[in-house]
PDB file of C-alpha atoms in Angstrom:
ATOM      1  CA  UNK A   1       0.222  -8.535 -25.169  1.00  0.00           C
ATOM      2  CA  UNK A   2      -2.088  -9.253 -21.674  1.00  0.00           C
ATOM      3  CA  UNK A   3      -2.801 -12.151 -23.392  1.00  0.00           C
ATOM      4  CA  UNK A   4       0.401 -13.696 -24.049  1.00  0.00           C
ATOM      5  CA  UNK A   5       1.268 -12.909 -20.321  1.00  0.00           C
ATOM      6  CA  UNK A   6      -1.582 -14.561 -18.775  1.00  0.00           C
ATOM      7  CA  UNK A   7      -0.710 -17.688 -21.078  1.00  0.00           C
ATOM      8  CA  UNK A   8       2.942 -17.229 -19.790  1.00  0.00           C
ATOM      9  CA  UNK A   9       1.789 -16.902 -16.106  1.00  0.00           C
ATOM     10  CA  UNK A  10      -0.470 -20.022 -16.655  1.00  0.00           C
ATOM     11  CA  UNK A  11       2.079 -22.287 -18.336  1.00  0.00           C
ATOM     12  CA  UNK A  12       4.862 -20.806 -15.553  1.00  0.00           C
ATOM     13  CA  UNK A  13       2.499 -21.909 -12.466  1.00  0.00           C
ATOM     14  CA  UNK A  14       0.867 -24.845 -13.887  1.00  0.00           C
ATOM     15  CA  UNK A  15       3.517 -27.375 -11.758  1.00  0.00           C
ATOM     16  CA  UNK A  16       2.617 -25.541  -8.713  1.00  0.00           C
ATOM     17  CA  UNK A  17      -0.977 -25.277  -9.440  1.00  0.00           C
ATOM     18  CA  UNK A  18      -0.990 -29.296 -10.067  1.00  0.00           C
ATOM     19  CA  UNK A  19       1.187 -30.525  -7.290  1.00  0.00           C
ATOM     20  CA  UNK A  20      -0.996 -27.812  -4.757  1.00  0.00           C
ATOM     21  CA  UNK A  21      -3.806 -29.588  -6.082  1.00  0.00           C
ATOM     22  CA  UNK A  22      -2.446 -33.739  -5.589  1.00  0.00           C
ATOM     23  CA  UNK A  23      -2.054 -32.300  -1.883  1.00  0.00           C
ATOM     24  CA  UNK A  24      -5.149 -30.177  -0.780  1.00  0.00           C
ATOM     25  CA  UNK A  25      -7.365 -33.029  -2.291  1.00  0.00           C
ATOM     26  CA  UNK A  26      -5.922 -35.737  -0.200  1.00  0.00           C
ATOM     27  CA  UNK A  27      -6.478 -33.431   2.520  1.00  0.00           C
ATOM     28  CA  UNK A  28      -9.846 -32.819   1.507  1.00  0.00           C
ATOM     29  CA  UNK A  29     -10.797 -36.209   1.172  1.00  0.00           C
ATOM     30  CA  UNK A  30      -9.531 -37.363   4.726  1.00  0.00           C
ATOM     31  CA  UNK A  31     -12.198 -34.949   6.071  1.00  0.00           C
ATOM     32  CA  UNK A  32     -15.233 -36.969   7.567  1.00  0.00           C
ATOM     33  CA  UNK A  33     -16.000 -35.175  10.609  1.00  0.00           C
ATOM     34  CA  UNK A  34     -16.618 -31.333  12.129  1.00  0.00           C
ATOM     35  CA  UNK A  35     -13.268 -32.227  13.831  1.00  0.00           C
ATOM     36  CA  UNK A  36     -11.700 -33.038  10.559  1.00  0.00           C
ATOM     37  CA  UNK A  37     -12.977 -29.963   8.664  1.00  0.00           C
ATOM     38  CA  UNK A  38     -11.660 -27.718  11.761  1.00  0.00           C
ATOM     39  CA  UNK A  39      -8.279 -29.102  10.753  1.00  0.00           C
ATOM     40  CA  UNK A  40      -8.522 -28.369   7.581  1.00  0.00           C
ATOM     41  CA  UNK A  41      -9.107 -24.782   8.220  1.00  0.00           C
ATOM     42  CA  UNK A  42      -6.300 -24.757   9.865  1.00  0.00           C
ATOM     43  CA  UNK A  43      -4.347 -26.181   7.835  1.00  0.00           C
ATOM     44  CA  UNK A  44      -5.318 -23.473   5.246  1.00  0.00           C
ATOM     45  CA  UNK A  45      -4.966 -20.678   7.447  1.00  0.00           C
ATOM     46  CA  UNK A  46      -1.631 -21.891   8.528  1.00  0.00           C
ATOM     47  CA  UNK A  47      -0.584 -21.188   4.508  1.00  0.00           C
ATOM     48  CA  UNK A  48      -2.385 -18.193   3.623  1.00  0.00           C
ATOM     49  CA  UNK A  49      -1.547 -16.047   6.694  1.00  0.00           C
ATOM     50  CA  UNK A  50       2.207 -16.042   6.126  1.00  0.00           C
ATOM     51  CA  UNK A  51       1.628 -15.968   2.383  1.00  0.00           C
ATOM     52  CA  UNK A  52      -0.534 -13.010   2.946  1.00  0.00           C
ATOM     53  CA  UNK A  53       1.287 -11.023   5.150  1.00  0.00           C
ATOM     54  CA  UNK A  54       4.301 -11.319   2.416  1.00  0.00           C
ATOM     55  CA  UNK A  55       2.040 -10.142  -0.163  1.00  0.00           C
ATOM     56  CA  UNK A  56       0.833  -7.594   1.964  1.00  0.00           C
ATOM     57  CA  UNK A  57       4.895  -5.780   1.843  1.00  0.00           C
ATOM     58  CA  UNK A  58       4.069  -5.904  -2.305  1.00  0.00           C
ATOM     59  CA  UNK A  59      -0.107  -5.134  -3.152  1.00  0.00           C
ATOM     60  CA  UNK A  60      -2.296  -3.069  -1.914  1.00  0.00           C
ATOM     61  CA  UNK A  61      -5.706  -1.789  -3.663  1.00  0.00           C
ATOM     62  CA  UNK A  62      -3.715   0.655  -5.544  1.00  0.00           C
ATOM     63  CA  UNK A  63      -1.821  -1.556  -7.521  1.00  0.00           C
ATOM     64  CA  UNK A  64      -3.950  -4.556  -7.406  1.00  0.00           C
ATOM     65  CA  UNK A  65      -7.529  -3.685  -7.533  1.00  0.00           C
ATOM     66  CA  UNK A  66      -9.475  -5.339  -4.928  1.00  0.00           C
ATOM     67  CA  UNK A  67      -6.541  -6.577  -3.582  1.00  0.00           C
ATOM     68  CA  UNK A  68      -8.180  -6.229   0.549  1.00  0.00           C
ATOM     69  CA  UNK A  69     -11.146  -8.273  -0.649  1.00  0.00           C
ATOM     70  CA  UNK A  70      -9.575 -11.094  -2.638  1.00  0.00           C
ATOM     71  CA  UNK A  71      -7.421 -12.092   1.121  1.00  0.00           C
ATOM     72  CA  UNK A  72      -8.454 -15.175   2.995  1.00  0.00           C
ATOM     73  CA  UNK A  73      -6.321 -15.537   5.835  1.00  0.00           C
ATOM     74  CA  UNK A  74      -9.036 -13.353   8.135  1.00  0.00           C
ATOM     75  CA  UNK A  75     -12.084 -15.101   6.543  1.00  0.00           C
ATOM     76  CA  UNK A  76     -10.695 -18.333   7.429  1.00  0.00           C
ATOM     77  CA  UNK A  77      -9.784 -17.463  11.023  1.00  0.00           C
ATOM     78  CA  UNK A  78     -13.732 -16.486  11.502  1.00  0.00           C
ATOM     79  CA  UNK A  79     -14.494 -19.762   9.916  1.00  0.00           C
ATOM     80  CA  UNK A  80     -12.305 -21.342  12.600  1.00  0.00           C
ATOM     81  CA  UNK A  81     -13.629 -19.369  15.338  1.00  0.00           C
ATOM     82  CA  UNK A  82     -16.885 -20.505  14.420  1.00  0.00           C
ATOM     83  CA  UNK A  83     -16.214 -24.216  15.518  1.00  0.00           C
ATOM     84  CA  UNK A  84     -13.355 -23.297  18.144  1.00  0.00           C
ATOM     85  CA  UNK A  85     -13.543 -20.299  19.766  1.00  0.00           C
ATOM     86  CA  UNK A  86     -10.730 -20.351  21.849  1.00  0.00           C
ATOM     87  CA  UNK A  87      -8.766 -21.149  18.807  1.00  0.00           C
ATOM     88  CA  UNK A  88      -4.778 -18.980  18.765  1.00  0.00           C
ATOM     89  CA  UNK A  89      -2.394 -19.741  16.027  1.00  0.00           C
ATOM     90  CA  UNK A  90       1.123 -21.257  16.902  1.00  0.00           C
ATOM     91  CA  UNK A  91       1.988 -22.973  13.861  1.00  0.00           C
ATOM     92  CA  UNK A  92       2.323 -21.872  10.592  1.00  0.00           C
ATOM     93  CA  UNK A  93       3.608 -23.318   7.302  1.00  0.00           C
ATOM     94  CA  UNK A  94       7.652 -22.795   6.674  1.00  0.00           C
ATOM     95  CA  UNK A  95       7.378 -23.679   3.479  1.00  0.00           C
ATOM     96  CA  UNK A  96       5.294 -21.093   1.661  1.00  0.00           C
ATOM     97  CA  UNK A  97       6.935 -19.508  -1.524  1.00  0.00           C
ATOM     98  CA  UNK A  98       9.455 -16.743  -1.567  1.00  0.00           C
ATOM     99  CA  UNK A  99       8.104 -13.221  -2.697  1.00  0.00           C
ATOM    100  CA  UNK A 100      10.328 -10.645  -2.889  1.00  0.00           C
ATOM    101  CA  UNK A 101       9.174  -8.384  -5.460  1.00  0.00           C
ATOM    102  CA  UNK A 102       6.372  -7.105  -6.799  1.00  0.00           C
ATOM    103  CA  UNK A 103       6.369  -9.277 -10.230  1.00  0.00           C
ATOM    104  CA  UNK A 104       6.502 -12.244  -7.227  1.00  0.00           C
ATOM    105  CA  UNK A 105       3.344 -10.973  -5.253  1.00  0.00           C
ATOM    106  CA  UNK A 106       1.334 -10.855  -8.431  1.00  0.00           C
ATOM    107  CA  UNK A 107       2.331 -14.293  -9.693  1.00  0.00           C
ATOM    108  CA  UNK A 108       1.849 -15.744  -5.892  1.00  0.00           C
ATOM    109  CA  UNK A 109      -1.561 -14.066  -6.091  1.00  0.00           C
ATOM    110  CA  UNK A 110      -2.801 -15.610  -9.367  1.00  0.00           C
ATOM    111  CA  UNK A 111      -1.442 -19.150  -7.572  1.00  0.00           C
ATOM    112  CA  UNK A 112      -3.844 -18.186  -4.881  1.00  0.00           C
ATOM    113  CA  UNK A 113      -6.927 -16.557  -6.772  1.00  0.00           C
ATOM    114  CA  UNK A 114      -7.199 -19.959  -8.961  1.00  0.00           C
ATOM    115  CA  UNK A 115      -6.756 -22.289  -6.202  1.00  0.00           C
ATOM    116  CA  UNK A 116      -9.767 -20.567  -4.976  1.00  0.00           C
ATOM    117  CA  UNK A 117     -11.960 -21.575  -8.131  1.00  0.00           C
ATOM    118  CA  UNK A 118     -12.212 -25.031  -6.946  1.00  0.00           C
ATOM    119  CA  UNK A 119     -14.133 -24.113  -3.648  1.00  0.00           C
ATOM    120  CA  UNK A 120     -17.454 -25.348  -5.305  1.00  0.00           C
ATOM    121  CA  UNK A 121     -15.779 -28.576  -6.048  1.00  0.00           C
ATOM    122  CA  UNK A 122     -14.588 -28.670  -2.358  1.00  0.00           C
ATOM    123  CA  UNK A 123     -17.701 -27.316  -0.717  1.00  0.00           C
ATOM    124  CA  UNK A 124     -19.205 -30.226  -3.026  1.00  0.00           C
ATOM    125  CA  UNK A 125     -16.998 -32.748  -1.578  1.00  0.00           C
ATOM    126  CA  UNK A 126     -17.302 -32.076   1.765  1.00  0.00           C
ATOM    127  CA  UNK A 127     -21.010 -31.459   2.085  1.00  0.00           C
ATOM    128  CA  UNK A 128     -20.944 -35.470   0.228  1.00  0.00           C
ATOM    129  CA  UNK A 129     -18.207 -36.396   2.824  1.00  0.00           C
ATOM    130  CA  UNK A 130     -19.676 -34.629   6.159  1.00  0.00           C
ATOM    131  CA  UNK A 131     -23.307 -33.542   5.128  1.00  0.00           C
ATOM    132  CA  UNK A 132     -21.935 -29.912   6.542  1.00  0.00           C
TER     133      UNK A 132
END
């Protein structure tokens, strides 16, 4: 039965997960600089803090184990700080996908825990691209 959910879940997504991907590796690929790797944190922090904050009304580390350690919005704003200190965030993403239940926050979540397999393959790119 888990099984046939994830497969669900995974078939579900897998636009999402592929049209995510056509845009966060042409953003990826534009980076060339410190500059242009600043803006890409920011561009990602600018998603997952909204995303995040409407998962937060949904999970919690009672219903999604590990939920507090599997966020990125905060690790990403230290990231940030780390090249701009004086960094505040005005703008953030309109678009980011509707969650209003808890079935929702869990299916935004696996969206957002398998985008985050692919940071070798970005760390790989940009350490070819910048030598960061």
């Amino acid at each position: 039965m888990e099984n046939t959910m994830y497969l669900q879940l995974r078939e579900q997504t897998k636009r999402a997960h592929q049209s995510l991907e056509k845009v966060i590796v042409q953003h990826i690929k534009q980076v060339n600089s410190v500059n242009d790797y600043l803006k890409l944190l920011k561009l990602f922090y600018s998603f997952y803090y909204p995303v995040e904050s409407r998962l937060n009304q949904y999970l919690n580390d009672d219903n999604l184990p590990s939920y507090s350690s599997r966020r990125k919005a905060n690790d990403l704003l230290k990231d940030i700080a780390a090249f701009d200190a004086s960094y505040t965030n005005t703008t953030l993403c309109p678009d980011i996908p509707a969650v209003e239940s808890y079935t929702d926050a869990v299916a935004a979540m696996y969206v957002l825990e398998g985008s985050t397999l692919g940071g070798v393959i970005i760390a790989g790119m940009l350490e070819k691209q910048t030598g960061l």
